[in-house]
Protein backbone atom coordinates (compact mmCIF):
# COMPACT_ATOMS: atom_id res chain seq x y z
CA UNK A 1 0.00 0.00 0.00
CA UNK A 2 1.34 3.41 -0.95
CA UNK A 3 1.08 5.63 2.12
CA UNK A 4 3.06 8.54 0.73
CA UNK A 5 0.89 11.67 0.94
CA UNK A 6 -0.08 12.84 -2.54
CA UNK A 7 0.00 16.53 -1.63
CA UNK A 8 2.68 18.93 -0.58
CA UNK A 9 2.48 22.48 0.66
CA UNK A 10 2.35 25.71 -1.33
CA UNK A 11 4.97 27.73 0.52
CA UNK A 12 3.88 30.98 -1.16
CA UNK A 13 0.57 30.76 0.73
CA UNK A 14 1.71 29.61 4.18
CA UNK A 15 1.01 31.81 7.17
CA UNK A 16 2.59 31.06 10.55
CA UNK A 17 0.69 28.43 12.52
CA UNK A 18 0.38 24.76 13.50
CA UNK A 19 -0.20 22.31 10.67
CA UNK A 20 -0.38 18.58 10.06
CA UNK A 21 2.53 17.61 7.82
CA UNK A 22 1.76 13.89 7.65
CA UNK A 23 0.24 10.99 9.56
CA UNK A 24 2.07 7.67 9.57
CA UNK A 25 0.81 4.34 10.81
CA UNK A 26 3.41 2.29 12.68
CA UNK A 27 1.95 -1.09 13.55
CA UNK A 28 -1.14 -0.36 15.66
CA UNK A 29 -0.20 3.27 16.26
CA UNK A 30 -0.63 6.54 14.43
CA UNK A 31 2.19 9.06 14.56
CA UNK A 32 1.59 12.64 13.42
CA UNK A 33 4.23 15.08 12.23
CA UNK A 34 3.25 18.73 12.72
CA UNK A 35 4.88 21.76 11.15
CA UNK A 36 5.04 24.54 13.71
CA UNK A 37 5.65 27.42 11.33
CA UNK A 38 7.02 30.47 13.09
CA UNK A 39 7.67 32.82 10.15
CA UNK A 40 6.08 33.39 6.75
CA UNK A 41 8.39 31.62 4.29
CA UNK A 42 10.29 33.79 1.82
CA UNK A 43 8.49 36.94 3.00
CA UNK A 44 9.75 37.34 6.54
CA UNK A 45 13.41 36.64 7.41
CA UNK A 46 14.00 33.10 8.64
CA UNK A 47 14.65 32.69 12.37
CA UNK A 48 18.18 33.62 13.46
CA UNK A 49 20.13 30.37 13.64
CA UNK A 50 21.39 30.83 17.22
CA UNK A 51 17.90 31.77 18.43
CA UNK A 52 16.50 28.75 16.55
CA UNK A 53 19.00 26.53 18.34
CA UNK A 54 18.03 27.98 21.72
CA UNK A 55 14.32 27.51 20.95
CA UNK A 56 15.09 23.90 20.02
CA UNK A 57 16.54 23.28 23.50
CA UNK A 58 13.97 25.37 25.40
CA UNK A 59 10.82 24.02 23.75
CA UNK A 60 12.03 20.41 23.65
CA UNK A 61 12.74 20.62 27.38
CA UNK A 62 9.33 22.17 28.00
CA UNK A 63 7.38 19.62 25.94
CA UNK A 64 9.23 16.61 27.33
CA UNK A 65 8.58 17.72 30.91
CA UNK A 66 4.94 18.69 30.54
CA UNK A 67 3.03 16.27 32.79
CA UNK A 68 0.10 15.94 30.40
CA UNK A 69 2.05 15.63 27.16
CA UNK A 70 5.54 14.27 27.83
CA UNK A 71 4.55 10.68 27.04
CA UNK A 72 3.10 11.77 23.69
CA UNK A 73 6.22 13.52 22.40
CA UNK A 74 8.41 11.64 19.95
CA UNK A 75 10.44 14.47 18.43
CA UNK A 76 10.92 18.26 18.38
CA UNK A 77 13.46 19.85 16.08
CA UNK A 78 14.14 22.73 13.70
CA UNK A 79 13.32 22.86 10.01
CA UNK A 80 16.39 23.24 7.82
CA UNK A 81 14.85 26.37 6.27
CA UNK A 82 14.75 27.94 9.77
CA UNK A 83 11.11 29.01 9.37
CA UNK A 84 9.75 26.65 12.02
CA UNK A 85 9.93 23.32 13.81
CA UNK A 86 8.82 19.74 13.36
CA UNK A 87 6.85 18.20 16.20
CA UNK A 88 6.10 14.48 16.11
CA UNK A 89 3.47 13.18 18.52
CA UNK A 90 1.84 9.84 19.11
CA UNK A 91 -1.74 9.69 17.85
CA UNK A 92 -3.60 11.68 15.23
CA UNK A 93 -4.88 14.91 16.72
CA UNK A 94 -6.08 17.97 14.91
CA UNK A 95 -3.57 20.86 15.08
CA UNK A 96 -6.14 22.84 17.09
CA UNK A 97 -5.87 20.18 19.82
CA UNK A 98 -2.20 21.00 20.42
CA UNK A 99 -2.68 24.79 20.21
CA UNK A 100 -2.80 25.28 23.99
CA UNK A 101 0.31 23.16 24.51
CA UNK A 102 2.33 25.10 21.95
CA UNK A 103 1.06 28.46 23.16
CA UNK A 104 2.17 27.57 26.69
CA UNK A 105 5.50 26.26 25.42
CA UNK A 106 6.35 29.44 23.52
CA UNK A 107 5.08 31.65 26.37
CA UNK A 108 7.35 29.78 28.78
CA UNK A 109 10.47 30.99 26.95
CA UNK A 110 9.92 34.48 28.37
CA UNK A 111 10.69 33.21 31.88
CA UNK A 112 13.84 31.29 30.95
CA UNK A 113 16.96 32.44 32.77
CA UNK A 114 19.26 30.28 30.69
CA UNK A 115 19.17 27.80 27.82
CA UNK A 116 19.04 24.24 29.16
CA UNK A 117 21.89 22.10 27.94
CA UNK A 118 23.99 24.96 26.56
CA UNK A 119 27.26 23.38 27.58
CA UNK A 120 30.00 21.45 25.82
CA UNK A 121 28.89 18.23 27.52
CA UNK A 122 25.26 18.51 26.40
CA UNK A 123 25.31 20.28 23.06
CA UNK A 124 27.11 19.96 19.74
CA UNK A 125 27.51 23.71 19.32
CA UNK A 126 27.08 25.15 22.77
CA UNK A 127 28.33 28.64 21.95
CA UNK A 128 25.73 29.02 19.18
CA UNK A 129 22.84 30.19 21.36
CA UNK A 130 21.02 33.47 21.80
CA UNK A 131 18.46 33.47 24.59
CA UNK A 132 17.38 37.10 24.24
CA UNK A 133 16.65 36.77 20.52
CA UNK A 134 14.95 33.41 21.16
CA UNK A 135 12.69 35.26 23.59
CA UNK A 136 11.93 37.86 20.92
CA UNK A 137 10.79 35.19 18.44
CA UNK A 138 8.89 33.22 21.09
CA UNK A 139 7.08 36.36 22.30
CA UNK A 140 6.16 37.30 18.73
CA UNK A 141 4.87 33.82 17.86
CA UNK A 142 2.94 33.41 21.12
CA UNK A 143 1.26 36.79 20.59
CA UNK A 144 0.43 35.80 17.02
CA UNK A 145 -1.10 32.49 18.15
CA UNK A 146 -3.15 34.27 20.80
CA UNK A 147 -4.41 36.88 18.33
CA UNK A 148 -5.29 34.21 15.76
CA UNK A 149 -6.91 31.64 18.04
CA UNK A 150 -10.10 31.76 15.97
CA UNK A 151 -8.42 32.04 12.58
CA UNK A 152 -8.71 28.68 10.75
CA UNK A 153 -5.77 29.59 8.50
CA UNK A 154 -3.32 28.92 11.34
CA UNK A 155 -4.38 25.24 11.32
CA UNK A 156 -4.93 24.51 7.60
CA UNK A 157 -2.06 24.16 5.17
CA UNK A 158 -2.46 25.46 1.61
CA UNK A 159 -1.89 22.31 -0.39
CA UNK A 160 -0.43 21.77 -3.82
CA UNK A 161 0.46 18.81 -6.02
CA UNK A 162 3.53 16.93 -4.84
CA UNK A 163 6.62 17.79 -6.86
CA UNK A 164 8.12 14.96 -8.89
CA UNK A 165 11.83 15.35 -9.62
CA UNK A 166 13.21 15.05 -13.15
CA UNK A 167 14.28 11.48 -12.48
CA UNK A 168 10.79 10.56 -11.34
CA UNK A 169 11.14 10.59 -7.55
CA UNK A 170 8.58 12.22 -5.25
CA UNK A 171 10.02 15.26 -3.46
CA UNK A 172 10.06 15.51 0.35
CA UNK A 173 11.62 18.10 2.62
CA UNK A 174 11.41 16.03 5.80
ZN1 LIG B 1 22.33 22.12 21.02
mmCIF file of C-alpha atoms and ligand atoms in Angstrom:
data_model
loop_
_atom_site.group_PDB
_atom_site.id
_atom_site.type_symbol
_atom_site.label_atom_id
_atom_site.label_comp_id
_atom_site.label_asym_id
_atom_site.label_seq_id
_atom_site.Cartn_x
_atom_site.Cartn_y
_atom_site.Cartn_z
ATOM 1 C CA UNK A 1 0.000 0.000 0.000
ATOM 2 C CA UNK A 2 1.336 3.410 -0.950
ATOM 3 C CA UNK A 3 1.077 5.632 2.124
ATOM 4 C CA UNK A 4 3.062 8.536 0.733
ATOM 5 C CA UNK A 5 0.890 11.672 0.945
ATOM 6 C CA UNK A 6 -0.076 12.843 -2.540
ATOM 7 C CA UNK A 7 -0.004 16.532 -1.629
ATOM 8 C CA UNK A 8 2.677 18.930 -0.580
ATOM 9 C CA UNK A 9 2.479 22.481 0.665
ATOM 10 C CA UNK A 10 2.353 25.706 -1.334
ATOM 11 C CA UNK A 11 4.973 27.732 0.521
ATOM 12 C CA UNK A 12 3.879 30.976 -1.160
ATOM 13 C CA UNK A 13 0.570 30.755 0.729
ATOM 14 C CA UNK A 14 1.711 29.610 4.179
ATOM 15 C CA UNK A 15 1.013 31.814 7.170
ATOM 16 C CA UNK A 16 2.593 31.064 10.550
ATOM 17 C CA UNK A 17 0.688 28.431 12.518
ATOM 18 C CA UNK A 18 0.383 24.765 13.503
ATOM 19 C CA UNK A 19 -0.200 22.307 10.675
ATOM 20 C CA UNK A 20 -0.384 18.584 10.058
ATOM 21 C CA UNK A 21 2.530 17.612 7.825
ATOM 22 C CA UNK A 22 1.756 13.892 7.647
ATOM 23 C CA UNK A 23 0.236 10.989 9.555
ATOM 24 C CA UNK A 24 2.073 7.668 9.572
ATOM 25 C CA UNK A 25 0.805 4.337 10.813
ATOM 26 C CA UNK A 26 3.407 2.289 12.680
ATOM 27 C CA UNK A 27 1.951 -1.089 13.550
ATOM 28 C CA UNK A 28 -1.136 -0.364 15.655
ATOM 29 C CA UNK A 29 -0.202 3.271 16.258
ATOM 30 C CA UNK A 30 -0.625 6.541 14.431
ATOM 31 C CA UNK A 31 2.185 9.062 14.558
ATOM 32 C CA UNK A 32 1.589 12.639 13.419
ATOM 33 C CA UNK A 33 4.226 15.083 12.228
ATOM 34 C CA UNK A 34 3.249 18.728 12.717
ATOM 35 C CA UNK A 35 4.882 21.757 11.150
ATOM 36 C CA UNK A 36 5.040 24.537 13.713
ATOM 37 C CA UNK A 37 5.647 27.422 11.331
ATOM 38 C CA UNK A 38 7.023 30.472 13.094
ATOM 39 C CA UNK A 39 7.671 32.817 10.150
ATOM 40 C CA UNK A 40 6.079 33.389 6.752
ATOM 41 C CA UNK A 41 8.388 31.616 4.287
ATOM 42 C CA UNK A 42 10.295 33.793 1.818
ATOM 43 C CA UNK A 43 8.489 36.942 2.996
ATOM 44 C CA UNK A 44 9.751 37.339 6.543
ATOM 45 C CA UNK A 45 13.411 36.641 7.407
ATOM 46 C CA UNK A 46 14.002 33.099 8.643
ATOM 47 C CA UNK A 47 14.653 32.686 12.368
ATOM 48 C CA UNK A 48 18.177 33.622 13.460
ATOM 49 C CA UNK A 49 20.134 30.371 13.642
ATOM 50 C CA UNK A 50 21.394 30.834 17.222
ATOM 51 C CA UNK A 51 17.901 31.766 18.428
ATOM 52 C CA UNK A 52 16.499 28.755 16.554
ATOM 53 C CA UNK A 53 18.998 26.531 18.344
ATOM 54 C CA UNK A 54 18.034 27.984 21.720
ATOM 55 C CA UNK A 55 14.325 27.512 20.950
ATOM 56 C CA UNK A 56 15.094 23.896 20.018
ATOM 57 C CA UNK A 57 16.539 23.279 23.499
ATOM 58 C CA UNK A 58 13.972 25.371 25.397
ATOM 59 C CA UNK A 59 10.817 24.023 23.753
ATOM 60 C CA UNK A 60 12.028 20.408 23.648
ATOM 61 C CA UNK A 61 12.738 20.623 27.381
ATOM 62 C CA UNK A 62 9.326 22.169 28.001
ATOM 63 C CA UNK A 63 7.384 19.622 25.944
ATOM 64 C CA UNK A 64 9.232 16.609 27.334
ATOM 65 C CA UNK A 65 8.584 17.725 30.912
ATOM 66 C CA UNK A 66 4.943 18.688 30.535
ATOM 67 C CA UNK A 67 3.030 16.269 32.792
ATOM 68 C CA UNK A 68 0.102 15.936 30.395
ATOM 69 C CA UNK A 69 2.049 15.631 27.160
ATOM 70 C CA UNK A 70 5.540 14.273 27.825
ATOM 71 C CA UNK A 71 4.551 10.684 27.041
ATOM 72 C CA UNK A 72 3.101 11.774 23.690
ATOM 73 C CA UNK A 73 6.218 13.521 22.396
ATOM 74 C CA UNK A 74 8.413 11.636 19.953
ATOM 75 C CA UNK A 75 10.441 14.475 18.429
ATOM 76 C CA UNK A 76 10.917 18.257 18.381
ATOM 77 C CA UNK A 77 13.458 19.846 16.082
ATOM 78 C CA UNK A 78 14.135 22.728 13.702
ATOM 79 C CA UNK A 79 13.317 22.857 10.006
ATOM 80 C CA UNK A 80 16.391 23.236 7.818
ATOM 81 C CA UNK A 81 14.850 26.375 6.273
ATOM 82 C CA UNK A 82 14.746 27.940 9.767
ATOM 83 C CA UNK A 83 11.112 29.012 9.374
ATOM 84 C CA UNK A 84 9.749 26.654 12.018
ATOM 85 C CA UNK A 85 9.932 23.318 13.809
ATOM 86 C CA UNK A 86 8.816 19.736 13.358
ATOM 87 C CA UNK A 87 6.853 18.197 16.197
ATOM 88 C CA UNK A 88 6.100 14.480 16.109
ATOM 89 C CA UNK A 89 3.473 13.178 18.523
ATOM 90 C CA UNK A 90 1.837 9.841 19.111
ATOM 91 C CA UNK A 91 -1.743 9.685 17.853
ATOM 92 C CA UNK A 92 -3.595 11.675 15.232
ATOM 93 C CA UNK A 93 -4.883 14.913 16.723
ATOM 94 C CA UNK A 94 -6.075 17.972 14.908
ATOM 95 C CA UNK A 95 -3.572 20.865 15.079
ATOM 96 C CA UNK A 96 -6.137 22.841 17.088
ATOM 97 C CA UNK A 97 -5.868 20.178 19.818
ATOM 98 C CA UNK A 98 -2.201 21.004 20.417
ATOM 99 C CA UNK A 99 -2.677 24.793 20.211
ATOM 100 C CA UNK A 100 -2.796 25.279 23.989
ATOM 101 C CA UNK A 101 0.314 23.156 24.510
ATOM 102 C CA UNK A 102 2.334 25.103 21.955
ATOM 103 C CA UNK A 103 1.058 28.460 23.162
ATOM 104 C CA UNK A 104 2.165 27.572 26.693
ATOM 105 C CA UNK A 105 5.504 26.261 25.421
ATOM 106 C CA UNK A 106 6.352 29.444 23.522
ATOM 107 C CA UNK A 107 5.078 31.647 26.366
ATOM 108 C CA UNK A 108 7.350 29.779 28.782
ATOM 109 C CA UNK A 109 10.466 30.994 26.951
ATOM 110 C CA UNK A 110 9.920 34.483 28.371
ATOM 111 C CA UNK A 111 10.693 33.205 31.878
ATOM 112 C CA UNK A 112 13.840 31.287 30.949
ATOM 113 C CA UNK A 113 16.957 32.441 32.765
ATOM 114 C CA UNK A 114 19.263 30.278 30.687
ATOM 115 C CA UNK A 115 19.172 27.798 27.824
ATOM 116 C CA UNK A 116 19.036 24.239 29.157
ATOM 117 C CA UNK A 117 21.893 22.095 27.943
ATOM 118 C CA UNK A 118 23.991 24.958 26.558
ATOM 119 C CA UNK A 119 27.260 23.379 27.583
ATOM 120 C CA UNK A 120 30.000 21.449 25.817
ATOM 121 C CA UNK A 121 28.885 18.232 27.522
ATOM 122 C CA UNK A 122 25.260 18.505 26.401
ATOM 123 C CA UNK A 123 25.306 20.283 23.057
ATOM 124 C CA UNK A 124 27.114 19.960 19.744
ATOM 125 C CA UNK A 125 27.508 23.712 19.316
ATOM 126 C CA UNK A 126 27.082 25.146 22.767
ATOM 127 C CA UNK A 127 28.330 28.641 21.950
ATOM 128 C CA UNK A 128 25.727 29.023 19.178
ATOM 129 C CA UNK A 129 22.841 30.186 21.362
ATOM 130 C CA UNK A 130 21.017 33.470 21.803
ATOM 131 C CA UNK A 131 18.457 33.472 24.595
ATOM 132 C CA UNK A 132 17.375 37.098 24.237
ATOM 133 C CA UNK A 133 16.652 36.774 20.518
ATOM 134 C CA UNK A 134 14.949 33.410 21.156
ATOM 135 C CA UNK A 135 12.693 35.261 23.594
ATOM 136 C CA UNK A 136 11.928 37.861 20.920
ATOM 137 C CA UNK A 137 10.787 35.187 18.437
ATOM 138 C CA UNK A 138 8.885 33.223 21.087
ATOM 139 C CA UNK A 139 7.083 36.356 22.302
ATOM 140 C CA UNK A 140 6.165 37.299 18.727
ATOM 141 C CA UNK A 141 4.874 33.817 17.857
ATOM 142 C CA UNK A 142 2.942 33.405 21.119
ATOM 143 C CA UNK A 143 1.256 36.793 20.593
ATOM 144 C CA UNK A 144 0.429 35.800 17.019
ATOM 145 C CA UNK A 145 -1.096 32.494 18.146
ATOM 146 C CA UNK A 146 -3.147 34.270 20.804
ATOM 147 C CA UNK A 147 -4.412 36.877 18.328
ATOM 148 C CA UNK A 148 -5.292 34.214 15.758
ATOM 149 C CA UNK A 149 -6.906 31.637 18.041
ATOM 150 C CA UNK A 150 -10.104 31.756 15.974
ATOM 151 C CA UNK A 151 -8.420 32.035 12.576
ATOM 152 C CA UNK A 152 -8.714 28.676 10.749
ATOM 153 C CA UNK A 153 -5.773 29.587 8.499
ATOM 154 C CA UNK A 154 -3.319 28.917 11.343
ATOM 155 C CA UNK A 155 -4.375 25.240 11.319
ATOM 156 C CA UNK A 156 -4.930 24.506 7.603
ATOM 157 C CA UNK A 157 -2.059 24.157 5.175
ATOM 158 C CA UNK A 158 -2.460 25.459 1.610
ATOM 159 C CA UNK A 159 -1.887 22.305 -0.392
ATOM 160 C CA UNK A 160 -0.425 21.770 -3.821
ATOM 161 C CA UNK A 161 0.463 18.807 -6.017
ATOM 162 C CA UNK A 162 3.526 16.926 -4.839
ATOM 163 C CA UNK A 163 6.616 17.793 -6.861
ATOM 164 C CA UNK A 164 8.119 14.959 -8.889
ATOM 165 C CA UNK A 165 11.834 15.349 -9.619
ATOM 166 C CA UNK A 166 13.208 15.050 -13.154
ATOM 167 C CA UNK A 167 14.285 11.485 -12.480
ATOM 168 C CA UNK A 168 10.788 10.560 -11.335
ATOM 169 C CA UNK A 169 11.138 10.593 -7.547
ATOM 170 C CA UNK A 170 8.579 12.223 -5.255
ATOM 171 C CA UNK A 171 10.017 15.260 -3.461
ATOM 172 C CA UNK A 172 10.062 15.507 0.350
ATOM 173 C CA UNK A 173 11.617 18.098 2.624
ATOM 174 C CA UNK A 174 11.413 16.029 5.801
HETATM 175 ZN ZN1 LIG B 1 22.333 22.120 21.022
#
